[in-house]
Amino acid sequence: MEELISAIKKMKIKGDKVSVIDFLKVVMKLIPPSDDIGISLAKKGTHEYVLDRRGLAIISLSEDEYLPFFSASEKRVELDSLPDDVAKIVRNNWKEILDQLRDYVLDYSKIDKRYSKVVDEITDAVFKNL
């Protein structure tokens, strides 16, 4: 878990896009192996940036003009193409991102008990960086 603590410290000190991407790479490693888990990083208009264990996805929502429902499309992009303004949001909201991760890992630990330790490590990383 030292890797997470180090990535948070580096991101808080440097604050550049590279350190944010390094932080997200560490977070990706901690996401449980489930296709149902995605961490919301930021919302910009009709686009939501989501991090899952496979990388970064941009989810675009649109409301059908004539029908009463939404449609969504997903586009996979490389972490390097993360927009600067989204990187700034991630840098400022790192704790909320780890809170989402902790909640997902806590739920997953009910299936796989090995993840109980990961919950404690994420919590420790948050408290050591407040």
PDB file of C-alpha atoms in Angstrom, residues 16-108:
ATOM      1  CA  ASP A  16       0.733  17.837 -12.638  1.00  0.00           C
ATOM      2  CA  LYS A  17      -1.125  15.594 -15.056  1.00  0.00           C
ATOM      3  CA  VAL A  18       1.602  12.919 -14.980  1.00  0.00           C
ATOM      4  CA  SER A  19       1.307  12.501 -11.203  1.00  0.00           C
ATOM      5  CA  VAL A  20      -2.502  12.318 -11.507  1.00  0.00           C
ATOM      6  CA  ILE A  21      -2.183   9.570 -14.121  1.00  0.00           C
ATOM      7  CA  ASP A  22       0.264   7.693 -11.866  1.00  0.00           C
ATOM      8  CA  PHE A  23      -2.275   7.938  -9.032  1.00  0.00           C
ATOM      9  CA  LEU A  24      -5.024   6.565 -11.300  1.00  0.00           C
ATOM     10  CA  LYS A  25      -2.806   3.657 -12.363  1.00  0.00           C
ATOM     11  CA  VAL A  26      -2.346   2.678  -8.718  1.00  0.00           C
ATOM     12  CA  VAL A  27      -6.100   2.971  -8.108  1.00  0.00           C
ATOM     13  CA  MET A  28      -6.770   0.739 -11.133  1.00  0.00           C
ATOM     14  CA  LYS A  29      -4.665  -2.021  -9.575  1.00  0.00           C
ATOM     15  CA  LEU A  30      -6.855  -1.969  -6.458  1.00  0.00           C
ATOM     16  CA  ILE A  31     -10.210  -2.227  -8.234  1.00  0.00           C
ATOM     17  CA  PRO A  32     -11.699  -5.685  -7.663  1.00  0.00           C
ATOM     18  CA  PRO A  33     -11.977  -8.025 -10.669  1.00  0.00           C
ATOM     19  CA  SER A  34     -15.557  -7.229 -11.585  1.00  0.00           C
ATOM     20  CA  ASP A  35     -16.967  -5.624 -14.703  1.00  0.00           C
ATOM     21  CA  ASP A  36     -19.653  -3.975 -12.573  1.00  0.00           C
ATOM     22  CA  ILE A  37     -17.280  -1.588 -10.824  1.00  0.00           C
ATOM     23  CA  GLY A  38     -16.374   1.838 -12.162  1.00  0.00           C
ATOM     24  CA  ILE A  39     -15.187   4.888 -10.259  1.00  0.00           C
ATOM     25  CA  SER A  40     -16.619   8.205 -11.359  1.00  0.00           C
ATOM     26  CA  LEU A  41     -13.823  10.719 -11.781  1.00  0.00           C
ATOM     27  CA  ALA A  42     -15.670  13.726 -13.183  1.00  0.00           C
ATOM     28  CA  LYS A  43     -18.728  14.828 -15.113  1.00  0.00           C
ATOM     29  CA  LYS A  44     -18.545  17.374 -17.898  1.00  0.00           C
ATOM     30  CA  GLY A  45     -21.844  18.128 -19.560  1.00  0.00           C
ATOM     31  CA  THR A  46     -23.169  14.888 -21.017  1.00  0.00           C
ATOM     32  CA  HIS A  47     -19.846  13.080 -20.511  1.00  0.00           C
ATOM     33  CA  GLU A  48     -18.743  11.174 -17.437  1.00  0.00           C
ATOM     34  CA  TYR A  49     -15.147  10.010 -16.993  1.00  0.00           C
ATOM     35  CA  VAL A  50     -15.052   6.589 -15.338  1.00  0.00           C
ATOM     36  CA  LEU A  51     -12.066   4.534 -14.209  1.00  0.00           C
ATOM     37  CA  ASP A  52     -12.379   0.763 -14.060  1.00  0.00           C
ATOM     38  CA  ARG A  53      -9.904  -2.096 -13.927  1.00  0.00           C
ATOM     39  CA  ARG A  54      -9.426  -1.907 -17.710  1.00  0.00           C
ATOM     40  CA  GLY A  55      -8.654   1.816 -17.804  1.00  0.00           C
ATOM     41  CA  LEU A  56     -10.468   5.023 -18.590  1.00  0.00           C
ATOM     42  CA  ALA A  57     -13.871   5.219 -20.240  1.00  0.00           C
ATOM     43  CA  ILE A  58     -15.930   8.195 -21.293  1.00  0.00           C
ATOM     44  CA  ILE A  59     -19.632   7.545 -20.913  1.00  0.00           C
ATOM     45  CA  SER A  60     -21.830   9.825 -23.006  1.00  0.00           C
ATOM     46  CA  LEU A  61     -25.477  10.166 -22.046  1.00  0.00           C
ATOM     47  CA  SER A  62     -28.149  11.555 -24.275  1.00  0.00           C
ATOM     48  CA  GLU A  63     -31.880  11.890 -23.899  1.00  0.00           C
ATOM     49  CA  ASP A  64     -33.877  10.847 -26.906  1.00  0.00           C
ATOM     50  CA  GLU A  65     -35.804  13.803 -28.251  1.00  0.00           C
ATOM     51  CA  TYR A  66     -38.982  11.829 -28.921  1.00  0.00           C
ATOM     52  CA  LEU A  67     -38.797   8.946 -26.453  1.00  0.00           C
ATOM     53  CA  PRO A  68     -38.746   9.198 -22.651  1.00  0.00           C
ATOM     54  CA  PHE A  69     -35.440   7.404 -22.026  1.00  0.00           C
ATOM     55  CA  PHE A  70     -31.717   7.927 -22.032  1.00  0.00           C
ATOM     56  CA  SER A  71     -29.149   6.243 -24.190  1.00  0.00           C
ATOM     57  CA  ALA A  72     -25.496   5.844 -23.330  1.00  0.00           C
ATOM     58  CA  SER A  73     -22.360   5.092 -25.250  1.00  0.00           C
ATOM     59  CA  GLU A  74     -18.935   4.185 -23.974  1.00  0.00           C
ATOM     60  CA  LYS A  75     -15.612   5.144 -25.475  1.00  0.00           C
ATOM     61  CA  ARG A  76     -12.347   3.696 -24.180  1.00  0.00           C
ATOM     62  CA  VAL A  77      -9.400   6.085 -24.111  1.00  0.00           C
ATOM     63  CA  GLU A  78      -5.831   5.946 -22.869  1.00  0.00           C
ATOM     64  CA  LEU A  79      -5.080   7.534 -19.503  1.00  0.00           C
ATOM     65  CA  ASP A  80      -2.671   9.883 -21.274  1.00  0.00           C
ATOM     66  CA  SER A  81      -5.609  11.466 -23.095  1.00  0.00           C
ATOM     67  CA  LEU A  82      -7.239  12.525 -19.824  1.00  0.00           C
ATOM     68  CA  PRO A  83      -8.177  16.201 -20.290  1.00  0.00           C
ATOM     69  CA  ASP A  84      -6.270  18.682 -18.139  1.00  0.00           C
ATOM     70  CA  ASP A  85      -9.433  19.967 -16.467  1.00  0.00           C
ATOM     71  CA  VAL A  86     -10.474  16.419 -15.507  1.00  0.00           C
ATOM     72  CA  ALA A  87      -6.956  15.789 -14.146  1.00  0.00           C
ATOM     73  CA  LYS A  88      -7.366  18.893 -11.988  1.00  0.00           C
ATOM     74  CA  ILE A  89     -10.710  17.573 -10.690  1.00  0.00           C
ATOM     75  CA  VAL A  90      -9.069  14.240  -9.852  1.00  0.00           C
ATOM     76  CA  ARG A  91      -6.219  16.020  -8.059  1.00  0.00           C
ATOM     77  CA  ASN A  92      -8.674  18.037  -5.984  1.00  0.00           C
ATOM     78  CA  ASN A  93     -11.082  15.151  -5.304  1.00  0.00           C
ATOM     79  CA  TRP A  94      -8.649  12.287  -4.675  1.00  0.00           C
ATOM     80  CA  LYS A  95     -10.243  11.503  -1.314  1.00  0.00           C
ATOM     81  CA  GLU A  96     -13.719  11.091  -2.847  1.00  0.00           C
ATOM     82  CA  ILE A  97     -12.227   8.787  -5.475  1.00  0.00           C
ATOM     83  CA  LEU A  98     -10.660   6.647  -2.758  1.00  0.00           C
ATOM     84  CA  ASP A  99     -13.948   6.701  -0.827  1.00  0.00           C
ATOM     85  CA  GLN A 100     -15.697   5.227  -3.872  1.00  0.00           C
ATOM     86  CA  LEU A 101     -12.947   2.627  -4.225  1.00  0.00           C
ATOM     87  CA  ARG A 102     -13.147   1.705  -0.547  1.00  0.00           C
ATOM     88  CA  ASP A 103     -16.921   1.238  -0.775  1.00  0.00           C
ATOM     89  CA  TYR A 104     -16.579  -1.032  -3.820  1.00  0.00           C
ATOM     90  CA  VAL A 105     -13.782  -3.056  -2.233  1.00  0.00           C
ATOM     91  CA  LEU A 106     -15.792  -3.376   0.986  1.00  0.00           C
ATOM     92  CA  ASP A 107     -18.740  -4.797  -0.954  1.00  0.00           C
ATOM     93  CA  TYR A 108     -16.463  -7.117  -2.890  1.00  0.00           C
TER      94      TYR A 108
END
